[in-house]
mmCIF file of C-alpha atoms and ligand atoms in Angstrom:
data_model
loop_
_atom_site.group_PDB
_atom_site.id
_atom_site.type_symbol
_atom_site.label_atom_id
_atom_site.label_comp_id
_atom_site.label_asym_id
_atom_site.label_seq_id
_atom_site.Cartn_x
_atom_site.Cartn_y
_atom_site.Cartn_z
ATOM 1 C CA UNK A 1436 -43.661 -1.106 -30.204
ATOM 2 C CA UNK A 1437 -40.583 -3.558 -30.456
ATOM 3 C CA UNK A 1438 -40.237 -5.601 -27.144
ATOM 4 C CA UNK A 1439 -36.724 -7.059 -28.582
ATOM 5 C CA UNK A 1440 -33.302 -5.126 -29.191
ATOM 6 C CA UNK A 1441 -31.822 -5.453 -32.352
ATOM 7 C CA UNK A 1442 -28.337 -5.726 -32.825
ATOM 8 C CA UNK A 1443 -25.883 -4.000 -35.538
ATOM 9 C CA UNK A 1444 -22.774 -4.465 -36.189
ATOM 10 C CA UNK A 1445 -20.622 -1.295 -36.871
ATOM 11 C CA UNK A 1446 -17.946 -1.891 -39.006
ATOM 12 C CA UNK A 1447 -15.247 0.377 -36.785
ATOM 13 C CA UNK A 1448 -12.614 0.606 -35.397
ATOM 14 C CA UNK A 1449 -13.138 3.887 -33.716
ATOM 15 C CA UNK A 1450 -14.252 4.172 -29.904
ATOM 16 C CA UNK A 1451 -15.827 8.126 -30.056
ATOM 17 C CA UNK A 1452 -17.978 7.058 -33.457
ATOM 18 C CA UNK A 1453 -19.322 3.817 -32.039
ATOM 19 C CA UNK A 1454 -20.054 5.876 -28.719
ATOM 20 C CA UNK A 1455 -21.618 8.744 -30.414
ATOM 21 C CA UNK A 1456 -23.758 6.584 -32.352
ATOM 22 C CA UNK A 1457 -24.996 3.864 -29.954
ATOM 23 C CA UNK A 1458 -26.084 7.012 -28.059
ATOM 24 C CA UNK A 1459 -27.956 8.220 -31.188
ATOM 25 C CA UNK A 1460 -29.221 4.868 -31.750
ATOM 26 C CA UNK A 1461 -30.565 4.650 -28.226
ATOM 27 C CA UNK A 1462 -31.311 0.943 -26.157
ATOM 28 C CA UNK A 1463 -33.859 -0.174 -29.041
ATOM 29 C CA UNK A 1464 -30.331 -0.999 -30.655
ATOM 30 C CA UNK A 1465 -26.696 -3.192 -29.485
ATOM 31 C CA UNK A 1466 -23.809 -2.583 -31.542
ATOM 32 C CA UNK A 1467 -21.754 -5.198 -32.119
ATOM 33 C CA UNK A 1468 -17.725 -4.221 -33.442
ATOM 34 C CA UNK A 1469 -15.424 -5.901 -35.811
ATOM 35 C CA UNK A 1470 -13.467 -6.912 -32.424
ATOM 36 C CA UNK A 1471 -16.536 -8.521 -30.845
ATOM 37 C CA UNK A 1472 -16.453 -10.786 -33.635
ATOM 38 C CA UNK A 1473 -12.280 -11.491 -33.331
ATOM 39 C CA UNK A 1474 -11.987 -8.993 -36.131
ATOM 40 C CA UNK A 1475 -9.027 -7.263 -35.022
ATOM 41 C CA UNK A 1476 -7.043 -5.682 -38.105
ATOM 42 C CA UNK A 1477 -7.432 -2.318 -39.653
ATOM 43 C CA UNK A 1478 -10.306 -2.963 -41.718
ATOM 44 C CA UNK A 1479 -9.592 -1.033 -45.605
ATOM 45 C CA UNK A 1480 -10.063 2.051 -47.037
ATOM 46 C CA UNK A 1481 -8.645 2.814 -49.674
ATOM 47 C CA UNK A 1482 -11.141 4.296 -52.175
ATOM 48 C CA UNK A 1483 -11.401 8.076 -52.936
ATOM 49 C CA UNK A 1484 -14.649 8.724 -52.091
ATOM 50 C CA UNK A 1485 -16.476 8.826 -48.661
ATOM 51 C CA UNK A 1486 -18.920 6.560 -50.344
ATOM 52 C CA UNK A 1487 -16.584 4.029 -51.773
ATOM 53 C CA UNK A 1488 -14.860 3.754 -48.491
ATOM 54 C CA UNK A 1489 -18.149 3.196 -46.114
ATOM 55 C CA UNK A 1490 -18.941 0.565 -48.706
ATOM 56 C CA UNK A 1491 -15.661 -1.191 -48.801
ATOM 57 C CA UNK A 1492 -15.910 -1.059 -45.144
ATOM 58 C CA UNK A 1493 -19.337 -2.782 -44.755
ATOM 59 C CA UNK A 1494 -18.488 -5.457 -47.532
ATOM 60 C CA UNK A 1495 -15.177 -6.304 -46.034
ATOM 61 C CA UNK A 1496 -16.601 -7.293 -42.762
ATOM 62 C CA UNK A 1497 -19.872 -8.512 -43.983
ATOM 63 C CA UNK A 1498 -16.730 -11.180 -46.043
ATOM 64 C CA UNK A 1499 -15.256 -11.603 -42.876
ATOM 65 C CA UNK A 1500 -17.432 -12.072 -40.426
ATOM 66 C CA UNK A 1501 -21.282 -12.974 -42.768
ATOM 67 C CA UNK A 1502 -23.550 -10.491 -40.755
ATOM 68 C CA UNK A 1503 -24.937 -7.992 -42.225
ATOM 69 C CA UNK A 1504 -23.607 -4.762 -41.083
ATOM 70 C CA UNK A 1505 -23.054 -1.022 -41.567
ATOM 71 C CA UNK A 1506 -19.682 1.624 -42.054
ATOM 72 C CA UNK A 1507 -19.494 5.576 -41.452
ATOM 73 C CA UNK A 1508 -17.013 7.091 -43.321
ATOM 74 C CA UNK A 1509 -16.687 10.344 -42.701
ATOM 75 C CA UNK A 1510 -15.142 13.190 -43.660
ATOM 76 C CA UNK A 1511 -14.187 17.289 -43.338
ATOM 77 C CA UNK A 1512 -14.514 19.273 -46.167
ATOM 78 C CA UNK A 1513 -12.882 23.040 -46.627
ATOM 79 C CA UNK A 1514 -14.537 25.356 -49.068
ATOM 80 C CA UNK A 1515 -10.539 27.082 -49.463
ATOM 81 C CA UNK A 1516 -9.207 24.045 -50.369
ATOM 82 C CA UNK A 1517 -11.034 22.831 -52.373
ATOM 83 C CA UNK A 1518 -12.911 20.173 -50.411
ATOM 84 C CA UNK A 1519 -9.955 18.621 -48.543
ATOM 85 C CA UNK A 1520 -8.868 17.180 -46.518
ATOM 86 C CA UNK A 1521 -12.680 14.817 -47.351
ATOM 87 C CA UNK A 1522 -11.526 11.679 -48.221
ATOM 88 C CA UNK A 1523 -8.657 11.675 -46.590
ATOM 89 C CA UNK A 1524 -9.453 12.939 -42.818
ATOM 90 C CA UNK A 1525 -7.542 10.673 -41.014
ATOM 91 C CA UNK A 1526 -4.248 10.821 -42.935
ATOM 92 C CA UNK A 1527 -4.236 13.764 -43.358
ATOM 93 C CA UNK A 1528 -0.904 14.824 -41.676
ATOM 94 C CA UNK A 1529 0.587 11.382 -41.098
ATOM 95 C CA UNK A 1530 -0.114 7.776 -42.173
ATOM 96 C CA UNK A 1531 -1.297 7.802 -38.272
ATOM 97 C CA UNK A 1532 -4.693 9.159 -37.144
ATOM 98 C CA UNK A 1533 -2.866 12.067 -35.130
ATOM 99 C CA UNK A 1534 -5.276 14.311 -34.416
ATOM 100 C CA UNK A 1535 -2.912 16.589 -33.243
ATOM 101 C CA UNK A 1536 -1.259 16.854 -36.161
ATOM 102 C CA UNK A 1537 -4.142 16.772 -38.228
ATOM 103 C CA UNK A 1538 -5.282 19.798 -36.636
ATOM 104 C CA UNK A 1539 -2.251 21.470 -36.683
ATOM 105 C CA UNK A 1540 -2.182 21.274 -40.461
ATOM 106 C CA UNK A 1541 -5.236 22.126 -41.291
ATOM 107 C CA UNK A 1542 -4.831 25.341 -38.968
ATOM 108 C CA UNK A 1543 -1.236 26.133 -41.274
ATOM 109 C CA UNK A 1544 -3.355 25.208 -44.708
ATOM 110 C CA UNK A 1545 -5.512 28.207 -43.411
ATOM 111 C CA UNK A 1546 -3.178 30.873 -42.116
ATOM 112 C CA UNK A 1547 -4.004 33.969 -44.075
ATOM 113 C CA UNK A 1548 -7.389 32.647 -45.255
ATOM 114 C CA UNK A 1549 -10.599 34.725 -44.555
ATOM 115 C CA UNK A 1550 -13.126 31.915 -46.183
ATOM 116 C CA UNK A 1551 -13.394 29.549 -43.417
ATOM 117 C CA UNK A 1552 -16.285 27.848 -44.327
ATOM 118 C CA UNK A 1553 -16.273 23.915 -43.675
ATOM 119 C CA UNK A 1554 -18.548 21.081 -43.750
ATOM 120 C CA UNK A 1555 -18.362 17.895 -42.636
ATOM 121 C CA UNK A 1556 -19.845 14.566 -44.555
ATOM 122 C CA UNK A 1557 -20.674 11.536 -43.578
ATOM 123 C CA UNK A 1558 -21.641 8.341 -45.381
ATOM 124 C CA UNK A 1559 -22.828 5.268 -43.951
ATOM 125 C CA UNK A 1560 -23.366 2.351 -45.964
ATOM 126 C CA UNK A 1561 -25.591 -0.320 -44.926
ATOM 127 C CA UNK A 1562 -25.889 -4.095 -45.845
ATOM 128 C CA UNK A 1563 -29.097 -5.994 -45.063
ATOM 129 C CA UNK A 1564 -30.298 -9.136 -46.780
ATOM 130 C CA UNK A 1565 -27.846 -8.923 -49.973
ATOM 131 C CA UNK A 1566 -29.065 -5.261 -50.125
ATOM 132 C CA UNK A 1567 -26.902 -1.801 -49.501
ATOM 133 C CA UNK A 1568 -28.456 1.425 -48.707
ATOM 134 C CA UNK A 1569 -26.836 4.515 -47.923
ATOM 135 C CA UNK A 1570 -27.166 6.977 -45.528
ATOM 136 C CA UNK A 1571 -25.876 10.649 -45.435
ATOM 137 C CA UNK A 1572 -25.592 13.441 -42.685
ATOM 138 C CA UNK A 1573 -24.185 16.851 -43.411
ATOM 139 C CA UNK A 1574 -23.532 19.707 -40.691
ATOM 140 C CA UNK A 1575 -22.448 23.187 -42.598
ATOM 141 C CA UNK A 1576 -19.882 25.444 -40.324
ATOM 142 C CA UNK A 1577 -16.575 26.872 -40.184
ATOM 143 C CA UNK A 1578 -12.538 26.395 -38.690
ATOM 144 C CA UNK A 1579 -11.444 29.132 -36.151
ATOM 145 C CA UNK A 1580 -7.577 29.796 -35.777
ATOM 146 C CA UNK A 1581 -7.375 27.514 -32.687
ATOM 147 C CA UNK A 1582 -8.115 24.933 -31.057
ATOM 148 C CA UNK A 1583 -10.992 25.118 -28.648
ATOM 149 C CA UNK A 1584 -12.330 21.738 -26.236
ATOM 150 C CA UNK A 1585 -11.974 18.974 -25.474
ATOM 151 C CA UNK A 1586 -14.929 16.367 -25.677
ATOM 152 C CA UNK A 1587 -15.080 14.940 -29.046
ATOM 153 C CA UNK A 1588 -12.282 13.928 -31.206
ATOM 154 C CA UNK A 1589 -10.592 14.691 -34.317
ATOM 155 C CA UNK A 1590 -11.286 17.910 -35.865
ATOM 156 C CA UNK A 1591 -13.809 19.043 -33.503
ATOM 157 C CA UNK A 1592 -11.886 21.502 -31.255
ATOM 158 C CA UNK A 1593 -11.854 24.018 -34.627
ATOM 159 C CA UNK A 1594 -15.020 23.354 -36.212
ATOM 160 C CA UNK A 1595 -17.946 25.282 -34.973
ATOM 161 C CA UNK A 1596 -21.580 24.700 -36.915
ATOM 162 C CA UNK A 1597 -23.415 27.172 -38.099
ATOM 163 C CA UNK A 1598 -26.020 28.875 -35.215
ATOM 164 C CA UNK A 1599 -23.361 28.358 -32.051
ATOM 165 C CA UNK A 1600 -21.183 29.951 -30.892
ATOM 166 C CA UNK A 1601 -18.699 27.024 -29.829
ATOM 167 C CA UNK A 1602 -17.160 24.176 -31.144
ATOM 168 C CA UNK A 1603 -18.496 20.808 -31.035
ATOM 169 C CA UNK A 1604 -15.751 20.105 -28.905
ATOM 170 C CA UNK A 1605 -17.540 22.351 -25.732
ATOM 171 C CA UNK A 1606 -20.339 20.548 -26.650
ATOM 172 C CA UNK A 1607 -21.573 17.354 -24.500
ATOM 173 C CA UNK A 1608 -22.246 13.949 -26.952
ATOM 174 C CA UNK A 1609 -25.981 14.860 -26.925
ATOM 175 C CA UNK A 1610 -25.942 18.568 -27.854
ATOM 176 C CA UNK A 1611 -23.285 17.455 -31.078
ATOM 177 C CA UNK A 1612 -25.654 14.688 -31.910
ATOM 178 C CA UNK A 1613 -28.647 16.713 -32.583
ATOM 179 C CA UNK A 1614 -27.139 18.762 -35.207
ATOM 180 C CA UNK A 1615 -24.343 16.382 -36.373
ATOM 181 C CA UNK A 1616 -22.862 15.008 -39.898
ATOM 182 C CA UNK A 1617 -23.137 11.224 -37.975
ATOM 183 C CA UNK A 1618 -26.169 12.610 -35.634
ATOM 184 C CA UNK A 1619 -28.009 12.503 -38.966
ATOM 185 C CA UNK A 1620 -26.980 10.275 -40.638
ATOM 186 C CA UNK A 1621 -27.522 7.682 -37.650
ATOM 187 C CA UNK A 1622 -30.888 9.109 -37.290
ATOM 188 C CA UNK A 1623 -31.861 8.044 -41.131
ATOM 189 C CA UNK A 1624 -30.785 4.724 -40.790
ATOM 190 C CA UNK A 1625 -32.489 4.182 -37.645
ATOM 191 C CA UNK A 1626 -35.150 5.063 -39.012
ATOM 192 C CA UNK A 1627 -34.993 3.095 -41.979
ATOM 193 C CA UNK A 1628 -34.596 -0.007 -40.132
ATOM 194 C CA UNK A 1629 -37.355 0.618 -37.827
ATOM 195 C CA UNK A 1630 -39.613 1.320 -40.736
ATOM 196 C CA UNK A 1631 -38.742 -0.996 -43.271
ATOM 197 C CA UNK A 1632 -35.816 -3.972 -42.016
ATOM 198 C CA UNK A 1633 -37.340 -6.855 -39.548
ATOM 199 C CA UNK A 1634 -33.858 -7.557 -37.712
ATOM 200 C CA UNK A 1635 -33.556 -10.105 -35.299
HETATM 201 P P1 LIG B 1169 -13.160 3.932 -38.946
HETATM 202 O O1 LIG B 1169 -12.777 3.755 -40.373
HETATM 203 O O2 LIG B 1169 -12.488 3.105 -38.385
HETATM 204 O O3 LIG B 1169 -14.562 4.348 -38.541
HETATM 205 P P2 LIG B 1169 -11.690 6.713 -39.013
HETATM 206 O O4 LIG B 1169 -11.428 7.456 -37.563
HETATM 207 O O5 LIG B 1169 -10.831 6.014 -39.793
HETATM 208 O O6 LIG B 1169 -12.618 5.117 -38.342
HETATM 209 P P3 LIG B 1169 -13.030 7.871 -41.294
HETATM 210 O O7 LIG B 1169 -12.229 7.296 -41.728
HETATM 211 O O8 LIG B 1169 -14.835 7.933 -41.017
HETATM 212 O O9 LIG B 1169 -13.041 7.304 -39.276
HETATM 213 O O10 LIG B 1169 -12.555 9.375 -40.220
HETATM 214 C C1 LIG B 1169 -11.720 10.339 -41.011
HETATM 215 C C2 LIG B 1169 -11.124 11.206 -39.592
HETATM 216 O O11 LIG B 1169 -12.241 12.442 -39.996
HETATM 217 C C3 LIG B 1169 -11.181 11.122 -38.581
HETATM 218 O O12 LIG B 1169 -10.381 10.040 -37.976
HETATM 219 C C4 LIG B 1169 -11.718 12.157 -37.567
HETATM 220 O O13 LIG B 1169 -10.051 12.541 -37.973
HETATM 221 C C5 LIG B 1169 -11.935 13.083 -38.657
HETATM 222 N N1 LIG B 1169 -13.509 12.741 -37.893
HETATM 223 C C6 LIG B 1169 -14.482 12.037 -38.156
HETATM 224 N N2 LIG B 1169 -15.629 11.653 -37.387
HETATM 225 C C7 LIG B 1169 -15.655 13.291 -37.138
HETATM 226 C C8 LIG B 1169 -16.220 14.013 -36.160
HETATM 227 O O14 LIG B 1169 -17.672 13.609 -35.618
HETATM 228 N N3 LIG B 1169 -15.385 14.978 -35.757
HETATM 229 C C9 LIG B 1169 -14.290 15.510 -36.114
HETATM 230 N N4 LIG B 1169 -13.821 14.805 -36.848
HETATM 231 C C10 LIG B 1169 -14.355 13.903 -37.206
#
């Protein structure tokens, strides 16, 4: 068992994500953010895949700060919409990160659509000692026809994971993390770091 806390730089500006990832990693890890390191601008994500964006965010921060770090890019992939909004999930309805407008647009685009299958997919890119590593987490579920719940963020009030009868927005953080895309990807990251890496 390790006695010291591993410090990890997480390339995100999303406070919800930060809290979720810190909760999954637990007290053996202490997350720091771009803001903690004086990086306040929006980190670019201009690629057309989750893999590309996760790597782009991690490399951007590494170039700015010179520290090992990781980034997560997540998309909601709706079957009847050909995988949209996917990599465009943050800016589906507007250029800003407007969760309410995104949810309204999603419901409009699914009006009268019987096939409600959807999944969240998270890709994490880790830069460690000059090497890049990727970790993926997926949760399958479906989109309901109106928002329910106030926990979580983003599309959570519209998404019911398979095997449940409530949305992510009706779950505690621990319940969501136990089955979510991000929880799954972050547990792979933590296993990797604990088994193979020696971060100081
Ligand atoms: P960073 O890039 O700063 O990490 P972001 O909010 O831009 O934060 P993403 O690009 O990874 O994060 O996520 C795109 C969008 O997908 C996000 O704005 C939400 O609308 C949605 N999203 C991501 N994770 C989600 C989750 O766990 N539950 C519900 N919606 C989520």
